[in-house]
Amino acid sequence: MSAARNLRSEDQFLCSICLDVFTDPVSTPCGHNFCKNCISLNWNINVPCKCPMCKEAFTPRPYLRVNTFISEMVAQFKSAQQEARSRRSEQRRAKPGEVPCDVCTGTKLKALKSCLVCLASYCETHLEPHLTASRLKRHQLIDPVENLEGRMCTKHDKPLELFSNTDQTCVCVLCTVLDHKTHDVVPLKEECEGKKAELGKTEAELQQMIQKRRLKIQEIKHSVDLCKENADREIAEGVQVFTTLMASVQRRLNELINAIKIRQKTTEKQAEGFIKELEQEVSELMKRRTEVEQLSCSEDHLHVLQSFPSLKDAPPTKDWTEVSVPPPSYQGTVVRAVAQLEETLSKEMRKLLEAELKRVQQYAVDVTLDPDTAHPELILSDDGKQVNHGHVRKTLPNNLERFSHYNFVLGKQSFSSGRFYFEVQVKGKPKWNLGVCRESIDRKGYITLRPQNGNWTISLRNGNEYKALDDPPVRLSLKSQPQKVGVFVDYEEGLVSFYDVDAAALIYCFTGFSFTEKLLPFFSPCRNDGGKNSAPLIIFPVNQTA
C-alpha cells in the first residue's frame, strides 16, 4: 500500500508534456497542471490555445502564474526523492569486508557480481551491460570476490578451472596440455565437492570440540559456583564461631571484672566500718580530753575532787592492735578465668573439628590393598582390607610394583584429581606408618619417608612417639592415642590431612604441595616384633564403629 501511494504521488507531480517532475508548475483554467515553460512553448506553436490534456480551447490566451501550493508540494517531493536516493546509495555503499565496485568513481558501491573474464567486480548499475549485452552475457559471473588476479594462471593468463591431484594445485586449460600433460586433473567443481566433504568432517570435529569446551566451561562455572557457595558457607560459619567466641570472651571478662570489683567492695565496706568505729572512739576521746583539760584548769577545789573519780581514767575503747584491713589477693583470678575460657574454646574447637571431619568424610572412597605391591613378609586378608607383618618371607614374583626392602603396601586405587578420604584402624599397634605416596615412589631401593621422596605420612614408634614425616620431621603432641586415623587429600589444593576419628581432632596437615602424579594410599604395619606389634592395620568403611 505504501509503495502504491508513492507511485501515485510521483505520477501526480509529472508534467504530461515533458514527462518529468514539474518545474514552476502552473494551472490552466480547466484545472490541469503543466510546467510553465512547457505550456508556454505549446501555446506559442498551437493556436488557438488548447489544454494538451482535455483539448479545451481558451480565448483569449490565459495569463498563467506559478501555482505556489503545487510548487511547494513538488519541492517536498524532490527533497524526499533526494533523501531516498541518498539512503539507497548509503545502503549500497561497500562496507569494510565487502567487495567494492571496480567501475564506481567517488563513493564505491557494493559489488553484486565479479566477472572472471573481465577480472572486475560490478555494482547493480555497472552490472547491467553483462545482463543485457549478448556479447557480455557469455562471461562467467560469480559472487563478488577480491583479488580476481589470483584466479588467473600467472603463466598462461587463463582462468584456473582445473585441479591437479598430482601437484595438488589449481591449473588452467593450457597447463593440462603443456606442464601438467600426464597429471591427474579434474574440474575444480569435482575437487571442490571432495574437499567440501572433508570440510564437513572437519566441521563435525570442530563442533564436537566446541561442544566439549562448552561443557568444560559449564563445568568450570559450576566449580566456581560451588567455590563461592563453599566460601560463603565457611565465612558464615566463621562469623558465627568467632561471634560466639568473642561473646564468650566478653562474658568471661565481665565476670572477671565483676568478681574483682565485688572483692574490692567487700574490703572497702569492712574498712569503712572500722573507720566509722574508730572515728566514733576518737570523738569520745576528744570529748573526755576537753573535760580533763577544763577540770585541770578549774579553781573550784570541791568540783575537782568530786569530778576526779569519773575523769581520771580514759573511757573504754576497743583494742585495735590486731585489727587490720589487708588488701585482697587476686592471685589466680585471671588464670582461672582464662582456664574457663580455654575450656569454652576447646568445646567450640571440637565442634568445628567434628563439622570439618563430617565434611571430609563425604569424600570417602573404597580402598583395598594391592597384593602386587606388598612386601613378601606382609600378610594381606582375602578382602584386601587388613595387613600385618608375618615371620616368613614368601616367594613372590619380583615385579616392578612390589616393595623389596620395606614392609610397605599400597592401595589399588589411584587418584589424580579431586578429593578423597579413607579411615584405618591402628588400635593395638605400637608401630605403624600411614598416608599417601606418588605412583613413582622407589619400590626397590632404600628411601626416607618424606615429601621430597613422594611420601606424605605420619608414624608411631614405641607406642607414644608420634611424628609427621615432613622435612624435617615434626614431633606430634597428641592428647589421646588415636584408635582410628582418617586420611584426607585435596589434590588441587596440594593438601594431605590426618584426623583422630574418635576424638574428632586434627593430627597433622601437609600443605602447599603441587601434585603432578597419581597418588595412592600408603600403609606400613611395621615389623611384628615378636608379637608385640602383631595387630593388623584395618581399612574401615567410613562411619562404621570398630
Coordinates of C-alpha atoms in Angstrom, one line a residue:
M1 CA 0.0 0.0 0.0
S2 CA 2.8 2.4 0.9
A3 CA 4.6 1.7 -2.5
A4 CA 1.4 2.3 -4.4
R5 CA 0.8 5.6 -2.7
N6 CA 4.3 6.6 -3.5
L7 CA 3.8 5.7 -7.2
R8 CA 0.6 7.7 -7.4
S9 CA 2.2 10.6 -5.7
E10 CA 5.0 10.6 -8.3
D11 CA 2.6 10.5 -11.2
Q12 CA 0.7 13.5 -9.9
F13 CA 3.9 15.5 -10.0
L14 CA 4.8 14.7 -13.6
C15 CA 4.2 17.2 -16.4
S16 CA 2.3 15.4 -19.2
I17 CA 4.3 17.4 -21.8
C18 CA 7.9 16.7 -20.7
L19 CA 7.1 13.7 -18.6
D20 CA 9.3 15.0 -15.9
V21 CA 8.7 16.4 -12.4
F22 CA 7.1 19.9 -12.6
T23 CA 9.3 22.9 -12.9
D24 CA 7.4 26.2 -12.0
P25 CA 4.0 24.4 -12.1
V26 CA 1.0 26.4 -13.4
S27 CA -2.7 25.5 -13.7
T28 CA -4.9 26.1 -16.7
P29 CA -8.5 27.3 -16.4
C30 CA -9.6 23.7 -16.9
G31 CA -7.7 22.6 -13.8
H32 CA -4.7 20.7 -15.4
N33 CA -1.1 21.3 -14.4
F34 CA 2.0 21.8 -16.5
C35 CA 5.5 23.2 -16.4
K36 CA 5.2 26.9 -17.1
N37 CA 7.8 26.7 -19.9
C38 CA 6.2 23.6 -21.4
I39 CA 2.7 25.0 -21.7
S40 CA 4.1 28.4 -22.9
L41 CA 6.0 26.7 -25.7
N42 CA 3.0 24.6 -26.6
W43 CA 0.7 27.6 -26.9
N44 CA 3.3 29.5 -28.9
I45 CA 3.1 26.8 -31.6
N46 CA -0.5 25.8 -31.4
V47 CA -3.2 28.4 -32.0
P48 CA -5.8 28.7 -30.6
C49 CA -4.6 27.8 -27.1
K50 CA -5.8 24.4 -26.0
C51 CA -5.3 22.2 -23.0
P52 CA -3.0 19.3 -24.1
M53 CA -4.9 17.0 -21.8
C54 CA -8.7 17.8 -22.4
K55 CA -8.3 19.9 -25.6
E56 CA -10.5 22.7 -24.1
A57 CA -9.8 26.0 -26.0
F58 CA -9.1 29.3 -24.3
T59 CA -9.7 32.7 -25.8
P60 CA -8.0 34.9 -25.1
R61 CA -4.8 33.2 -24.1
P62 CA -4.8 32.8 -20.3
Y63 CA -2.2 34.6 -18.2
L64 CA -0.6 31.9 -16.1
R65 CA 1.0 32.3 -12.7
V66 CA 3.1 29.7 -10.8
N67 CA 0.8 27.7 -8.5
T68 CA 2.6 28.2 -5.2
F69 CA 0.8 25.3 -3.5
I70 CA 1.8 22.7 -6.2
S71 CA 5.3 24.3 -6.3
E72 CA 5.8 23.7 -2.6
M73 CA 4.5 20.1 -2.9
V74 CA 6.9 19.5 -5.8
A75 CA 9.8 20.8 -3.7
Q76 CA 8.9 18.5 -0.9
F77 CA 8.6 15.6 -3.3
K78 CA 12.0 16.3 -4.8
S79 CA 13.6 16.6 -1.4
A80 CA 12.0 13.2 -0.4
Q81 CA 13.3 11.7 -3.6
Q82 CA 16.8 13.0 -2.9
E83 CA 16.8 11.6 0.6
A84 CA 15.5 8.2 -0.7
R85 CA 18.3 8.1 -3.3
S86 CA 20.8 9.1 -0.6
R87 CA 19.6 6.3 1.7
R88 CA 19.7 3.7 -1.1
S89 CA 23.2 4.9 -2.1
E90 CA 24.3 4.6 1.5
Q91 CA 22.8 1.2 1.8
R92 CA 24.6 0.1 -1.3
R93 CA 27.9 1.6 -0.3
A94 CA 30.6 -1.0 0.1
K95 CA 31.3 -1.5 3.8
P96 CA 34.5 -2.9 5.4
G97 CA 34.9 -6.5 4.4
E98 CA 32.6 -6.2 1.3
V99 CA 33.9 -6.2 -2.3
P100 CA 33.6 -2.7 -3.9
C101 CA 32.7 -2.0 -7.5
D102 CA 35.7 -1.5 -9.7
V103 CA 33.9 0.9 -12.0
C104 CA 32.4 3.4 -9.5
T105 CA 34.2 6.7 -9.1
G106 CA 34.0 8.6 -5.8
T107 CA 31.8 6.5 -3.4
K108 CA 32.4 2.9 -4.1
L109 CA 29.1 0.8 -4.1
K110 CA 28.9 -2.8 -3.1
A111 CA 29.6 -5.2 -5.9
L112 CA 26.9 -7.8 -6.7
K113 CA 29.0 -9.9 -9.1
S114 CA 32.5 -10.5 -10.2
C115 CA 33.4 -11.3 -13.8
L116 CA 36.1 -14.0 -14.4
V117 CA 36.6 -12.8 -17.9
C118 CA 36.8 -9.0 -17.3
L119 CA 38.5 -9.6 -13.9
A120 CA 36.4 -6.9 -12.4
S121 CA 33.6 -6.6 -9.9
Y122 CA 30.4 -4.6 -10.6
C123 CA 27.6 -2.9 -8.6
E124 CA 24.0 -3.1 -9.6
T125 CA 24.3 -0.3 -12.1
H126 CA 27.5 -1.2 -13.7
L127 CA 26.5 -4.9 -13.9
E128 CA 23.6 -4.1 -16.3
P129 CA 25.7 -4.5 -19.5
H130 CA 26.6 -8.1 -18.5
L131 CA 22.9 -8.8 -18.1
T132 CA 21.7 -7.2 -21.4
A133 CA 24.5 -7.2 -24.0
S134 CA 24.7 -10.5 -25.8
R135 CA 28.5 -10.4 -26.1
L136 CA 28.9 -9.9 -22.3
K137 CA 26.2 -12.5 -21.3
R138 CA 28.7 -15.2 -22.2
H139 CA 31.1 -14.0 -19.5
Q140 CA 31.3 -16.2 -16.3
L141 CA 29.8 -14.3 -13.3
I142 CA 30.4 -15.4 -9.7
D143 CA 29.6 -14.0 -6.3
P144 CA 31.8 -10.9 -5.6
V145 CA 35.4 -11.8 -4.6
E146 CA 38.5 -9.8 -4.1
N147 CA 41.9 -10.5 -5.8
L148 CA 40.5 -11.7 -9.1
E149 CA 44.0 -11.7 -10.5
G150 CA 44.7 -14.6 -8.1
R151 CA 42.2 -16.7 -10.1
M152 CA 44.2 -16.4 -13.3
C153 CA 47.1 -18.6 -14.3
T154 CA 50.2 -16.5 -13.9
K155 CA 51.9 -18.3 -16.8
H156 CA 49.2 -18.5 -19.4
D157 CA 46.8 -15.7 -18.3
K158 CA 43.9 -18.1 -18.3
P159 CA 41.2 -18.8 -15.6
L160 CA 42.2 -21.5 -13.1
E161 CA 39.4 -24.0 -13.9
L162 CA 41.1 -27.4 -13.2
F163 CA 42.8 -29.1 -10.2
S164 CA 45.9 -31.2 -10.5
N165 CA 45.8 -34.0 -7.9
T166 CA 49.4 -34.9 -8.7
D167 CA 50.7 -31.4 -7.7
Q168 CA 47.7 -30.5 -5.5
T169 CA 47.4 -27.2 -7.2
C170 CA 44.9 -25.3 -9.4
V171 CA 45.7 -25.1 -13.1
C172 CA 44.3 -23.6 -16.4
V173 CA 43.4 -25.5 -19.6
L174 CA 46.7 -24.8 -21.2
C175 CA 48.6 -26.2 -18.2
T176 CA 47.0 -29.6 -18.8
V177 CA 48.3 -29.6 -22.4
L178 CA 51.8 -28.3 -21.5
D179 CA 53.2 -28.5 -18.0
H180 CA 50.7 -31.0 -16.5
K181 CA 50.0 -33.2 -19.5
T182 CA 50.4 -36.5 -17.7
H183 CA 48.9 -35.4 -14.4
D184 CA 45.7 -36.5 -12.8
V185 CA 43.5 -33.4 -13.5
V186 CA 39.8 -32.9 -12.5
P187 CA 37.4 -30.0 -12.7
L188 CA 37.5 -27.6 -9.8
K189 CA 33.9 -28.4 -9.0
E190 CA 34.6 -32.1 -8.7
E191 CA 37.6 -31.5 -6.4
C192 CA 35.7 -28.9 -4.5
E193 CA 33.0 -31.3 -3.7
G194 CA 35.5 -33.8 -2.3
K195 CA 37.1 -31.0 -0.3
K196 CA 33.7 -29.9 1.0
A197 CA 33.1 -33.5 2.2
E198 CA 36.4 -33.3 4.1
L199 CA 35.4 -29.9 5.4
G200 CA 32.1 -31.5 6.6
K201 CA 34.1 -33.9 8.7
T202 CA 36.3 -31.1 10.0
E203 CA 33.2 -29.1 10.8
A204 CA 31.8 -32.1 12.7
E205 CA 35.0 -32.4 14.6
L206 CA 35.1 -28.7 15.3
Q207 CA 31.5 -28.8 16.5
Q208 CA 32.4 -31.7 18.8
M209 CA 35.4 -29.8 20.1
I210 CA 33.2 -26.7 20.6
Q211 CA 30.7 -28.8 22.5
K212 CA 33.3 -30.3 24.7
R213 CA 34.7 -26.9 25.5
R214 CA 31.2 -25.5 26.2
L215 CA 30.7 -28.4 28.6
K216 CA 34.0 -27.7 30.2
I217 CA 33.0 -24.0 30.5
Q218 CA 29.8 -25.1 32.3
E219 CA 31.9 -27.5 34.5
I220 CA 34.3 -24.7 35.4
K221 CA 31.4 -22.2 36.0
H222 CA 29.8 -24.9 38.2
S223 CA 33.0 -25.3 40.1
V224 CA 33.2 -21.5 40.6
D225 CA 29.6 -21.5 41.9
L226 CA 30.5 -24.4 44.2
C227 CA 33.6 -22.5 45.3
K228 CA 31.5 -19.4 46.1
E229 CA 28.9 -21.5 47.9
N230 CA 31.7 -23.1 50.0
A231 CA 33.3 -19.8 50.6
D232 CA 30.0 -18.2 51.7
R233 CA 29.3 -21.2 54.0
E234 CA 32.8 -21.1 55.5
I235 CA 32.5 -17.3 56.1
A236 CA 29.1 -17.7 57.7
E237 CA 30.3 -20.5 59.9
G238 CA 33.5 -18.5 60.7
V239 CA 31.4 -15.4 61.6
Q240 CA 29.1 -17.5 63.8
V241 CA 32.0 -19.2 65.6
F242 CA 34.0 -16.1 66.1
T243 CA 30.9 -14.1 67.2
T244 CA 30.3 -16.9 69.8
L245 CA 33.9 -16.8 70.9
M246 CA 34.0 -13.0 71.2
A247 CA 30.8 -13.1 73.2
S248 CA 32.3 -15.8 75.4
V249 CA 35.5 -13.8 75.9
Q250 CA 33.5 -10.7 76.7
R251 CA 31.3 -12.6 79.1
R252 CA 34.4 -14.1 80.9
L253 CA 36.0 -10.7 81.0
N254 CA 32.9 -9.2 82.6
E255 CA 32.7 -12.0 85.1
L256 CA 36.4 -11.4 85.9
I257 CA 35.9 -7.7 86.4
N258 CA 32.8 -8.2 88.5
A259 CA 34.5 -10.8 90.7
I260 CA 37.4 -8.4 91.3
K261 CA 35.1 -5.5 92.0
I262 CA 33.0 -7.5 94.5
R263 CA 36.1 -8.4 96.5
Q264 CA 37.3 -4.8 96.3
K265 CA 33.9 -3.5 97.5
T266 CA 33.8 -6.1 100.4
T267 CA 37.2 -4.9 101.5
E268 CA 36.2 -1.3 101.2
K269 CA 33.0 -1.9 103.2
Q270 CA 34.9 -3.6 106.0
A271 CA 37.4 -0.7 106.1
E272 CA 34.6 1.8 106.2
G273 CA 33.1 0.0 109.3
F274 CA 36.5 0.1 111.1
I275 CA 37.0 3.7 110.2
K276 CA 33.5 4.7 111.4
E277 CA 34.1 2.9 114.7
L278 CA 37.5 4.5 115.1
E279 CA 36.1 7.9 114.3
Q280 CA 33.4 7.5 117.0
E281 CA 36.0 6.5 119.6
V282 CA 38.2 9.4 118.6
S283 CA 35.2 11.7 119.1
E284 CA 34.6 10.3 122.6
L285 CA 38.3 10.5 123.5
M286 CA 38.4 14.2 122.3
K287 CA 35.4 14.9 124.4
R288 CA 37.0 13.3 127.5
R289 CA 40.2 15.2 126.8
T290 CA 38.4 18.5 126.8
E291 CA 36.7 17.7 130.1
V292 CA 40.0 16.7 131.6
E293 CA 41.6 20.0 130.4
Q294 CA 38.8 22.0 131.8
L295 CA 38.9 20.2 135.2
S296 CA 42.7 20.7 135.4
C297 CA 42.2 24.4 135.0
S298 CA 39.4 24.7 137.5
E299 CA 39.9 26.7 140.8
D300 CA 36.9 25.0 142.3
H301 CA 38.7 22.6 144.6
L302 CA 35.5 20.9 145.6
H303 CA 34.4 20.4 142.0
V304 CA 37.8 19.0 141.1
L305 CA 37.7 16.5 143.9
Q306 CA 34.2 15.4 143.2
S307 CA 34.7 15.0 139.4
F308 CA 38.2 13.4 139.6
P309 CA 37.0 9.8 140.1
S310 CA 35.0 9.8 136.8
L311 CA 37.6 11.6 134.7
K312 CA 40.9 10.1 135.9
D313 CA 40.6 7.1 133.6
A314 CA 40.2 7.0 129.8
P315 CA 36.8 5.8 128.5
P316 CA 36.5 2.2 127.5
T317 CA 37.7 1.6 123.9
K318 CA 38.4 -1.3 121.6
D319 CA 41.9 -2.9 121.3
W320 CA 42.9 -2.1 117.7
T321 CA 46.3 -3.7 117.9
E322 CA 45.4 -6.8 115.9
V323 CA 42.9 -5.1 113.7
S324 CA 44.0 -4.6 110.0
V325 CA 42.5 -4.4 106.5
P326 CA 44.8 -6.4 104.3
P327 CA 44.3 -5.8 100.5
P328 CA 42.5 -8.8 98.9
S329 CA 44.6 -11.2 96.9
Y330 CA 43.6 -11.6 93.3
Q331 CA 46.2 -14.4 92.7
G332 CA 44.9 -16.9 90.2
T333 CA 41.7 -15.0 89.4
V334 CA 42.8 -14.2 85.8
V335 CA 44.3 -17.6 85.4
R336 CA 41.1 -19.3 86.4
A337 CA 39.1 -17.1 84.1
V338 CA 41.5 -17.9 81.2
A339 CA 41.2 -21.6 82.0
Q340 CA 37.4 -21.4 81.8
L341 CA 37.7 -19.5 78.5
E342 CA 40.1 -22.1 77.3
E343 CA 37.6 -24.8 78.2
T344 CA 34.9 -22.9 76.2
L345 CA 37.3 -22.5 73.3
S346 CA 38.1 -26.3 73.4
K347 CA 34.4 -27.1 73.2
E348 CA 34.0 -24.8 70.2
M349 CA 37.1 -26.2 68.6
R350 CA 35.8 -29.7 69.0
K351 CA 32.5 -28.7 67.3
L352 CA 34.4 -27.2 64.4
L353 CA 36.6 -30.3 64.0
E354 CA 33.6 -32.5 64.2
A355 CA 31.9 -30.5 61.4
E356 CA 35.1 -30.5 59.4
L357 CA 35.5 -34.2 59.8
K358 CA 31.9 -34.8 58.6
R359 CA 32.7 -32.7 55.5
V360 CA 35.8 -34.6 54.6
Q361 CA 34.1 -37.9 55.2
Q362 CA 31.7 -37.0 52.3
Y363 CA 34.7 -37.8 50.0
A364 CA 35.1 -41.3 51.4
V365 CA 36.4 -43.9 48.8
D366 CA 36.5 -47.7 49.0
V367 CA 40.2 -48.5 49.4
T368 CA 41.6 -52.1 49.1
L369 CA 45.2 -53.3 49.4
D370 CA 47.1 -54.2 46.2
P371 CA 48.9 -57.6 46.7
D372 CA 51.2 -56.9 43.8
T373 CA 52.8 -54.0 45.8
A374 CA 53.1 -55.8 49.2
H375 CA 56.5 -56.7 50.6
P376 CA 56.9 -60.5 50.7
E377 CA 56.7 -60.6 54.5
L378 CA 53.4 -58.9 54.7
I379 CA 50.1 -60.8 55.2
L380 CA 47.0 -59.4 53.5
S381 CA 43.4 -60.5 54.2
D382 CA 41.4 -62.1 51.4
D383 CA 39.2 -59.0 51.2
G384 CA 42.2 -56.7 50.9
K385 CA 41.2 -54.7 54.0
Q386 CA 43.8 -55.9 56.5
V387 CA 47.6 -56.1 56.6
N388 CA 50.1 -57.2 59.2
H389 CA 53.7 -58.5 59.3
G390 CA 54.5 -62.2 59.2
H391 CA 57.6 -64.0 60.2
V392 CA 58.2 -65.7 56.9
R393 CA 59.3 -64.1 53.6
K394 CA 57.1 -65.6 51.0
T395 CA 58.3 -66.5 47.5
L396 CA 56.5 -64.0 45.2
P397 CA 57.2 -62.6 41.8
N398 CA 59.7 -59.7 42.0
N399 CA 57.5 -57.5 39.8
L400 CA 58.3 -53.8 39.4
E401 CA 55.4 -52.7 41.6
R402 CA 56.4 -54.7 44.7
F403 CA 58.4 -53.2 47.6
S404 CA 61.6 -55.2 48.2
H405 CA 63.3 -53.6 51.2
Y406 CA 60.5 -52.2 53.4
N407 CA 57.3 -53.6 54.8
F408 CA 55.1 -51.3 52.6
V409 CA 51.9 -51.9 50.7
L410 CA 49.8 -49.6 48.5
G411 CA 46.1 -49.3 47.8
K412 CA 44.8 -50.4 44.4
Q413 CA 43.0 -47.2 43.8
S414 CA 44.9 -44.2 42.5
F415 CA 43.8 -40.5 42.3
S416 CA 45.0 -37.7 40.0
S417 CA 42.4 -35.1 40.8
G418 CA 39.7 -34.1 43.2
R419 CA 39.4 -35.1 46.9
F420 CA 39.4 -38.5 48.6
Y421 CA 39.2 -39.8 52.2
F422 CA 39.7 -43.2 53.9
E423 CA 40.0 -44.5 57.5
V424 CA 42.3 -47.0 59.0
Q425 CA 42.2 -48.7 62.4
V426 CA 45.6 -48.6 64.2
K427 CA 44.3 -50.0 67.5
G428 CA 46.7 -52.1 69.5
K429 CA 49.7 -51.3 67.4
P430 CA 52.8 -49.6 69.0
K431 CA 54.4 -49.0 65.5
W432 CA 52.9 -48.1 62.1
N433 CA 53.2 -45.7 59.1
L434 CA 50.2 -44.3 57.2
G435 CA 49.5 -41.8 54.5
V436 CA 49.7 -41.4 50.7
C437 CA 52.5 -41.6 48.1
R438 CA 53.0 -40.8 44.5
E439 CA 52.9 -43.6 41.9
S440 CA 56.6 -43.2 41.0
I441 CA 57.8 -44.0 44.5
D442 CA 61.0 -46.0 44.6
R443 CA 60.0 -49.6 45.4
K444 CA 63.3 -51.4 45.2
G445 CA 65.9 -49.1 46.9
Y446 CA 66.3 -47.6 50.4
I447 CA 64.3 -44.5 50.8
T448 CA 63.5 -42.0 53.6
L449 CA 59.8 -41.3 54.1
R450 CA 59.3 -37.5 53.4
P451 CA 57.5 -35.4 50.8
Q452 CA 60.6 -34.8 48.7
N453 CA 60.7 -38.6 48.1
G454 CA 57.0 -38.7 47.2
N455 CA 55.5 -39.6 50.7
W456 CA 53.1 -37.8 52.9
T457 CA 52.9 -39.9 56.0
I458 CA 52.7 -39.9 59.8
S459 CA 54.2 -42.6 62.1
L460 CA 54.0 -44.1 65.6
R461 CA 57.0 -45.6 67.4
N462 CA 57.4 -47.1 70.9
G463 CA 53.7 -46.8 71.5
N464 CA 53.6 -43.0 72.1
E465 CA 56.1 -41.3 69.8
Y466 CA 54.0 -39.7 67.0
K467 CA 55.7 -37.9 64.1
A468 CA 54.7 -36.2 60.9
L469 CA 57.4 -37.3 58.4
D470 CA 57.8 -33.8 57.0
D471 CA 61.2 -32.3 56.2
P472 CA 62.3 -32.0 58.9
P473 CA 60.1 -34.5 60.8
V474 CA 57.7 -32.9 63.3
R475 CA 57.1 -34.4 66.7
L476 CA 53.4 -34.5 67.5
S477 CA 51.9 -34.0 70.9
L478 CA 48.5 -35.7 71.0
K479 CA 46.0 -35.5 73.9
S480 CA 44.9 -39.1 73.2
Q481 CA 46.2 -42.0 71.3
P482 CA 44.2 -42.4 68.0
Q483 CA 42.5 -45.7 67.6
K484 CA 41.3 -44.9 64.0
V485 CA 43.1 -42.5 61.7
G486 CA 41.3 -40.6 58.8
V487 CA 43.4 -39.6 55.8
F488 CA 42.1 -36.8 53.6
V489 CA 43.6 -35.5 50.3
D490 CA 42.7 -32.4 48.2
Y491 CA 44.7 -33.0 45.1
E492 CA 44.3 -29.5 43.6
E493 CA 45.0 -27.7 46.9
G494 CA 48.1 -29.8 47.5
L495 CA 46.8 -30.8 50.9
V496 CA 47.1 -34.1 53.0
S497 CA 45.4 -34.1 56.4
F498 CA 45.3 -36.7 59.2
Y499 CA 42.5 -36.9 61.8
D500 CA 41.9 -38.8 65.0
V501 CA 38.4 -40.0 64.0
D502 CA 37.1 -40.9 67.5
A503 CA 38.4 -37.7 69.1
A504 CA 37.4 -35.6 66.0
A505 CA 40.8 -33.9 66.3
L506 CA 43.3 -32.8 63.6
I507 CA 46.6 -34.7 63.9
Y508 CA 48.6 -33.0 61.2
C509 CA 48.3 -31.3 57.9
F510 CA 50.7 -31.2 54.9
T511 CA 50.0 -28.1 52.9
G512 CA 51.3 -26.1 49.9
F513 CA 52.3 -29.0 47.7
S514 CA 51.8 -29.3 43.9
F515 CA 50.8 -32.8 42.9
T516 CA 51.6 -33.8 39.4
E517 CA 51.3 -37.6 39.6
K518 CA 48.8 -40.1 40.7
L519 CA 48.5 -40.6 44.4
L520 CA 47.9 -43.9 46.1
P521 CA 47.1 -44.8 49.7
F522 CA 50.2 -45.9 51.6
F523 CA 50.3 -48.5 54.5
S524 CA 53.1 -50.0 56.7
P525 CA 52.2 -52.2 59.7
C526 CA 56.0 -52.3 60.6
R527 CA 57.6 -55.5 61.9
N528 CA 55.9 -57.9 64.2
D529 CA 58.5 -57.5 67.0
G530 CA 57.8 -61.0 68.4
G531 CA 54.1 -60.5 68.7
K532 CA 54.2 -57.0 70.3
N533 CA 53.1 -55.4 67.0
S534 CA 51.0 -58.3 65.6
A535 CA 47.7 -56.4 65.3
P536 CA 46.8 -55.5 61.7
L537 CA 46.1 -52.2 60.0
I538 CA 42.5 -52.4 59.1
I539 CA 40.8 -50.3 56.4
F540 CA 37.3 -49.5 57.8
P541 CA 34.3 -48.2 56.0
V542 CA 33.6 -44.6 56.9
N543 CA 31.3 -44.2 59.9
Q544 CA 31.5 -47.9 60.9
T545 CA 32.4 -48.5 64.5
A546 CA 35.3 -50.7 65.2

